[in-house]
PDB file of C-alpha atoms in Angstrom:
ATOM      1  CA  PRO A 286      42.896  26.142  -3.775  1.00 51.00           C
ATOM      2  CA  ARG A 287      43.989  24.183  -6.783  1.00 57.00           C
ATOM      3  CA  ALA A 288      42.194  24.309 -10.106  1.00 56.00           C
ATOM      4  CA  GLY A 289      40.655  20.807  -9.800  1.00 56.00           C
ATOM      5  CA  GLN A 290      39.732  21.139  -6.141  1.00 60.00           C
ATOM      6  CA  GLY A 291      36.684  23.377  -6.844  1.00 59.00           C
ATOM      7  CA  ARG A 292      35.184  20.772  -9.191  1.00 64.00           C
ATOM      8  CA  ALA A 293      35.591  18.003  -6.627  1.00 64.00           C
ATOM      9  CA  MET A 294      33.941  20.169  -3.981  1.00 63.00           C
ATOM     10  CA  ASN A 295      31.067  20.955  -6.345  1.00 71.00           C
ATOM     11  CA  ARG A 296      30.574  17.221  -6.985  1.00 73.00           C
ATOM     12  CA  THR A 297      30.491  16.398  -3.286  1.00 77.00           C
ATOM     13  CA  VAL A 298      27.859  19.065  -2.718  1.00 77.00           C
ATOM     14  CA  LEU A 299      25.812  18.660  -5.900  1.00 82.00           C
ATOM     15  CA  ARG A 300      25.574  14.862  -5.910  1.00 83.00           C
ATOM     16  CA  PRO A 301      23.731  14.556  -2.538  1.00 83.00           C
ATOM     17  CA  LEU A 302      21.648  17.614  -3.381  1.00 85.00           C
ATOM     18  CA  GLY A 303      20.607  16.087  -6.711  1.00 84.00           C
ATOM     19  CA  LEU A 304      19.819  12.761  -5.047  1.00 85.00           C
ATOM     20  CA  ALA A 305      17.698  14.490  -2.386  1.00 85.00           C
ATOM     21  CA  THR A 306      15.826  16.424  -5.085  1.00 86.00           C
ATOM     22  CA  LEU A 307      15.176  13.224  -7.050  1.00 84.00           C
ATOM     23  CA  LEU A 308      13.888  11.418  -3.947  1.00 82.00           C
ATOM     24  CA  ALA A 309      11.611  14.343  -3.077  1.00 79.00           C
ATOM     25  CA  ALA A 310      10.192  14.361  -6.612  1.00 78.00           C
ATOM     26  CA  LEU A 311       9.567  10.602  -6.506  1.00 76.00           C
ATOM     27  CA  SER A 312       7.884  10.790  -3.103  1.00 73.00           C
ATOM     28  CA  ALA A 313       5.478  13.385  -4.504  1.00 70.00           C
ATOM     29  CA  CYS A 314       4.123  10.735  -6.895  1.00 69.00           C
ATOM     30  CA  THR A 315       2.649   8.607  -4.100  1.00 69.00           C
ATOM     31  CA  THR A 316      -0.627   8.889  -2.244  1.00 68.00           C
ATOM     32  CA  VAL A 317      -0.776   8.899   1.520  1.00 68.00           C
ATOM     33  CA  GLY A 318      -3.561   7.473   3.629  1.00 69.00           C
ATOM     34  CA  PRO A 319      -6.208   4.790   3.291  1.00 71.00           C
ATOM     35  CA  ASN A 320      -8.491   4.327   0.319  1.00 74.00           C
ATOM     36  CA  TYR A 321     -11.957   5.328   1.456  1.00 71.00           C
ATOM     37  CA  ALA A 322     -14.645   2.736   0.872  1.00 74.00           C
ATOM     38  CA  VAL A 323     -18.131   1.954   2.084  1.00 72.00           C
ATOM     39  CA  PRO A 324     -17.826  -0.107   5.304  1.00 75.00           C
ATOM     40  CA  ALA A 325     -18.558  -3.831   4.875  1.00 76.00           C
ATOM     41  CA  GLU A 326     -21.205  -3.779   7.631  1.00 78.00           C
ATOM     42  CA  SER A 327     -23.243  -0.978   6.043  1.00 76.00           C
ATOM     43  CA  ALA A 328     -26.798  -1.623   4.899  1.00 74.00           C
ATOM     44  CA  TYR A 329     -25.740  -0.733   1.366  1.00 68.00           C
ATOM     45  CA  GLN A 330     -23.528  -3.849   1.200  1.00 72.00           C
ATOM     46  CA  ARG A 331     -26.256  -6.311   2.244  1.00 75.00           C
ATOM     47  CA  PRO A 332     -27.569  -8.688  -0.451  1.00 75.00           C
ATOM     48  CA  ALA A 333     -31.152  -7.541   0.115  1.00 71.00           C
ATOM     49  CA  ALA A 334     -30.182  -3.957  -0.693  1.00 69.00           C
ATOM     50  CA  ASN A 335     -28.704  -4.996  -4.028  1.00 67.00           C
ATOM     51  CA  ALA A 336     -31.401  -7.513  -4.997  1.00 65.00           C
ATOM     52  CA  ALA A 337     -33.817  -6.839  -7.830  1.00 61.00           C
ATOM     53  CA  PHE A 338     -37.181  -5.308  -6.980  1.00 58.00           C
ATOM     54  CA  GLY A 339     -39.865  -7.931  -6.975  1.00 57.00           C
ATOM     55  CA  ASP A 340     -43.286  -8.792  -5.723  1.00 52.00           C
ATOM     56  CA  THR A 341     -43.951  -7.453  -2.238  1.00 52.00           C
ATOM     57  CA  GLY A 342     -46.371 -10.282  -1.478  1.00 54.00           C
ATOM     58  CA  ASN A 343     -48.946  -7.697  -0.486  1.00 55.00           C
ATOM     59  CA  ASP A 344     -52.246  -7.778  -2.362  1.00 56.00           C
ATOM     60  CA  GLN A 345     -53.031  -4.187  -1.357  1.00 56.00           C
ATOM     61  CA  VAL A 346     -50.440  -2.868  -3.806  1.00 53.00           C
ATOM     62  CA  GLN A 347     -51.500  -2.418  -7.413  1.00 59.00           C
ATOM     63  CA  ALA A 348     -49.577  -0.914 -10.301  1.00 61.00           C
ATOM     64  CA  GLY A 349     -50.529   2.707 -10.843  1.00 66.00           C
ATOM     65  CA  ALA A 350     -52.333   2.989  -7.503  1.00 71.00           C
ATOM     66  CA  PRO A 351     -51.343   5.910  -5.260  1.00 78.00           C
ATOM     67  CA  LEU A 352     -49.030   4.996  -2.417  1.00 76.00           C
ATOM     68  CA  PRO A 353     -50.389   5.047   1.118  1.00 80.00           C
ATOM     69  CA  ALA A 354     -49.065   7.640   3.563  1.00 81.00           C
ATOM     70  CA  ARG A 355     -46.871   5.055   5.308  1.00 84.00           C
ATOM     71  CA  TRP A 356     -45.670   3.372   2.091  1.00 81.00           C
ATOM     72  CA  TRP A 357     -42.588   1.897   3.750  1.00 84.00           C
ATOM     73  CA  ALA A 358     -44.797  -0.322   5.930  1.00 86.00           C
ATOM     74  CA  LEU A 359     -45.655  -2.283   2.773  1.00 84.00           C
ATOM     75  CA  TYR A 360     -42.200  -3.872   2.924  1.00 86.00           C
ATOM     76  CA  GLN A 361     -42.865  -5.204   6.442  1.00 88.00           C
ATOM     77  CA  ASP A 362     -39.245  -4.579   7.412  1.00 89.00           C
ATOM     78  CA  PRO A 363     -38.672  -3.464  11.023  1.00 91.00           C
ATOM     79  CA  MET A 364     -35.233  -2.053  10.151  1.00 91.00           C
ATOM     80  CA  LEU A 365     -36.703   0.102   7.368  1.00 91.00           C
ATOM     81  CA  ASP A 366     -39.501   1.196   9.697  1.00 90.00           C
ATOM     82  CA  GLY A 367     -36.918   2.231  12.294  1.00 91.00           C
ATOM     83  CA  LEU A 368     -34.830   4.130   9.749  1.00 90.00           C
ATOM     84  CA  ILE A 369     -37.855   6.004   8.387  1.00 88.00           C
ATOM     85  CA  GLU A 370     -39.032   6.879  11.896  1.00 87.00           C
ATOM     86  CA  GLN A 371     -35.556   8.116  12.796  1.00 87.00           C
ATOM     87  CA  ALA A 372     -35.394  10.167   9.583  1.00 83.00           C
ATOM     88  CA  LEU A 373     -38.775  11.723  10.304  1.00 80.00           C
ATOM     89  CA  ARG A 374     -37.705  12.462  13.872  1.00 80.00           C
ATOM     90  CA  ASP A 375     -34.331  13.933  12.879  1.00 77.00           C
ATOM     91  CA  ASN A 376     -35.639  15.840   9.851  1.00 68.00           C
ATOM     92  CA  VAL A 377     -38.804  17.454  11.070  1.00 71.00           C
ATOM     93  CA  GLU A 378     -39.338  19.339   7.846  1.00 74.00           C
ATOM     94  CA  LEU A 379     -38.547  18.462   4.284  1.00 73.00           C
ATOM     95  CA  LYS A 380     -36.693  21.771   4.002  1.00 70.00           C
ATOM     96  CA  VAL A 381     -34.289  20.658   6.720  1.00 74.00           C
ATOM     97  CA  ALA A 382     -33.643  17.379   4.911  1.00 75.00           C
ATOM     98  CA  GLY A 383     -33.064  19.259   1.651  1.00 78.00           C
ATOM     99  CA  ALA A 384     -30.699  21.658   3.387  1.00 83.00           C
ATOM    100  CA  ASN A 385     -28.762  18.711   4.821  1.00 82.00           C
ATOM    101  CA  LEU A 386     -28.398  17.210   1.341  1.00 85.00           C
ATOM    102  CA  ARG A 387     -27.314  20.543  -0.145  1.00 88.00           C
ATOM    103  CA  ARG A 388     -24.791  20.991   2.666  1.00 88.00           C
ATOM    104  CA  ALA A 389     -23.289  17.541   2.057  1.00 85.00           C
ATOM    105  CA  ALA A 390     -23.072  18.258  -1.677  1.00 87.00           C
ATOM    106  CA  ALA A 391     -21.455  21.640  -0.997  1.00 87.00           C
ATOM    107  CA  VAL A 392     -18.845  20.079   1.300  1.00 85.00           C
ATOM    108  CA  TYR A 393     -18.008  17.574  -1.436  1.00 85.00           C
ATOM    109  CA  GLU A 394     -17.828  20.280  -4.120  1.00 86.00           C
ATOM    110  CA  GLN A 395     -15.626  22.409  -1.880  1.00 83.00           C
ATOM    111  CA  ALA A 396     -13.279  19.476  -1.359  1.00 81.00           C
ATOM    112  CA  LEU A 397     -13.098  18.946  -5.132  1.00 79.00           C
ATOM    113  CA  ASP A 398     -12.497  22.636  -5.824  1.00 78.00           C
ATOM    114  CA  ALA A 399      -9.686  22.908  -3.279  1.00 78.00           C
ATOM    115  CA  GLY A 400      -7.202  21.710  -5.882  1.00 76.00           C
ATOM    116  CA  GLY A 401      -8.263  23.987  -8.708  1.00 76.00           C
ATOM    117  CA  PHE A 402      -6.993  27.326  -9.826  1.00 83.00           C
ATOM    118  CA  ASP A 403      -7.718  30.381  -7.693  1.00 84.00           C
ATOM    119  CA  TYR A 404      -8.057  33.737  -9.411  1.00 88.00           C
ATOM    120  CA  GLU A 405      -7.874  37.138  -7.823  1.00 93.00           C
ATOM    121  CA  MET A 406      -8.503  40.478  -9.472  1.00 94.00           C
ATOM    122  CA  GLU A 407      -8.606  43.943  -7.974  1.00 94.00           C
ATOM    123  CA  ALA A 408      -8.953  47.359  -9.539  1.00 95.00           C
ATOM    124  CA  GLY A 409      -9.151  50.836  -8.144  1.00 94.00           C
ATOM    125  CA  VAL A 410      -9.263  54.435  -9.299  1.00 94.00           C
ATOM    126  CA  SER A 411      -8.725  57.502  -7.170  1.00 94.00           C
ATOM    127  CA  ARG A 412      -8.416  61.238  -7.674  1.00 93.00           C
ATOM    128  CA  ALA A 413      -6.329  63.223  -5.228  1.00 92.00           C
ATOM    129  CA  GLN A 414      -4.439  66.415  -4.593  1.00 90.00           C
ATOM    130  CA  VAL A 415      -1.444  66.548  -2.289  1.00 88.00           C
ATOM    131  CA  SER A 416      -1.239  69.480   0.067  1.00 88.00           C
ATOM    132  CA  ALA A 417       1.371  72.055  -0.994  1.00 86.00           C
ATOM    133  CA  GLU A 418       2.309  72.561   2.648  1.00 86.00           C
ATOM    134  CA  ALA A 419       3.622  68.999   2.754  1.00 84.00           C
ATOM    135  CA  PHE A 420       6.418  70.125   0.420  1.00 84.00           C
ATOM    136  CA  LEU A 421       6.771  73.597   1.954  1.00 85.00           C
ATOM    137  CA  GLN A 422       5.387  75.253  -1.166  1.00 84.00           C
ATOM    138  CA  GLN A 423       2.902  78.045  -1.425  1.00 85.00           C
ATOM    139  CA  GLU A 424       1.488  77.366  -4.840  1.00 87.00           C
ATOM    140  CA  LYS A 425      -1.278  74.841  -5.265  1.00 88.00           C
ATOM    141  CA  LEU A 426      -0.242  71.399  -6.582  1.00 88.00           C
ATOM    142  CA  PRO A 427      -2.209  69.872  -9.460  1.00 90.00           C
ATOM    143  CA  VAL A 428      -4.896  67.243  -9.003  1.00 91.00           C
ATOM    144  CA  PHE A 429      -3.862  63.804 -10.209  1.00 91.00           C
ATOM    145  CA  ASN A 430      -5.652  60.563 -11.029  1.00 93.00           C
ATOM    146  CA  LEU A 431      -4.337  57.229  -9.862  1.00 92.00           C
ATOM    147  CA  ALA A 432      -5.465  53.894 -11.296  1.00 94.00           C
ATOM    148  CA  ASP A 433      -4.134  50.569 -10.144  1.00 94.00           C
ATOM    149  CA  GLY A 434      -4.948  46.962 -10.820  1.00 95.00           C
ATOM    150  CA  LYS A 435      -3.876  43.560  -9.660  1.00 95.00           C
ATOM    151  CA  PHE A 436      -4.427  40.096 -11.090  1.00 93.00           C
ATOM    152  CA  GLY A 437      -3.214  36.860  -9.567  1.00 94.00           C
ATOM    153  CA  VAL A 438      -3.506  33.158 -10.273  1.00 91.00           C
ATOM    154  CA  SER A 439      -2.572  30.429  -7.830  1.00 88.00           C
ATOM    155  CA  TYR A 440      -2.703  26.648  -7.925  1.00 84.00           C
ATOM    156  CA  GLN A 441      -2.166  24.200  -5.092  1.00 81.00           C
ATOM    157  CA  PHE A 442      -0.259  21.097  -6.156  1.00 81.00           C
ATOM    158  CA  ASP A 443      -1.513  17.886  -4.578  1.00 78.00           C
ATOM    159  CA  LEU A 444       1.956  16.485  -3.920  1.00 76.00           C
ATOM    160  CA  PHE A 445       1.058  14.045  -1.153  1.00 78.00           C
ATOM    161  CA  GLY A 446      -2.587  13.349  -2.018  1.00 79.00           C
ATOM    162  CA  LYS A 447      -4.084  15.584   0.672  1.00 78.00           C
ATOM    163  CA  LEU A 448      -6.646  17.173  -1.647  1.00 79.00           C
ATOM    164  CA  GLN A 449      -7.629  13.859  -3.229  1.00 80.00           C
ATOM    165  CA  ARG A 450      -8.034  12.224   0.182  1.00 82.00           C
ATOM    166  CA  GLY A 451     -10.095  15.187   1.379  1.00 80.00           C
ATOM    167  CA  ALA A 452     -12.481  14.768  -1.562  1.00 80.00           C
ATOM    168  CA  GLU A 453     -12.727  11.023  -0.919  1.00 80.00           C
ATOM    169  CA  ALA A 454     -13.462  11.630   2.762  1.00 78.00           C
ATOM    170  CA  ALA A 455     -16.152  14.187   1.913  1.00 78.00           C
ATOM    171  CA  GLN A 456     -17.801  11.728  -0.464  1.00 77.00           C
ATOM    172  CA  ALA A 457     -17.650   8.735   1.925  1.00 70.00           C
TER     173      ALA A 457
END
């Protein structure tokens, strides 16, 4: 090979490799997947759900008075009545409802923590004596102490938005 031929070969190999690396780095800056949002048909989006609290039109309700056992009936809303009845049917005990809320919060927290740092640490100490017969010796080998330790740190880069989308899905 000639002296200049190696440089030309390096350029033909390095130029596409550099371009591919640049494109891969740029593609890592984008997010993939839909933006999670509350569905338009949800009860949360209705105007009545976002309206200011006002007079119920019920004379039985007085400020400071204790609420009746079926307080939701004061709103005279069949949809609310149905939702409360379903909630009472599906969540027989308040502990079950609380556990469901804690589970949902834990799933969301786990999704958020998936992108953080992970730490690992191990340590161990042992005392041992190797058998002299293993080395075909007759004299006793000394006892020795062995201590070892390990520490590791890892981090998962969210190159394509997988972790962010997972957290959004857990929150939706």
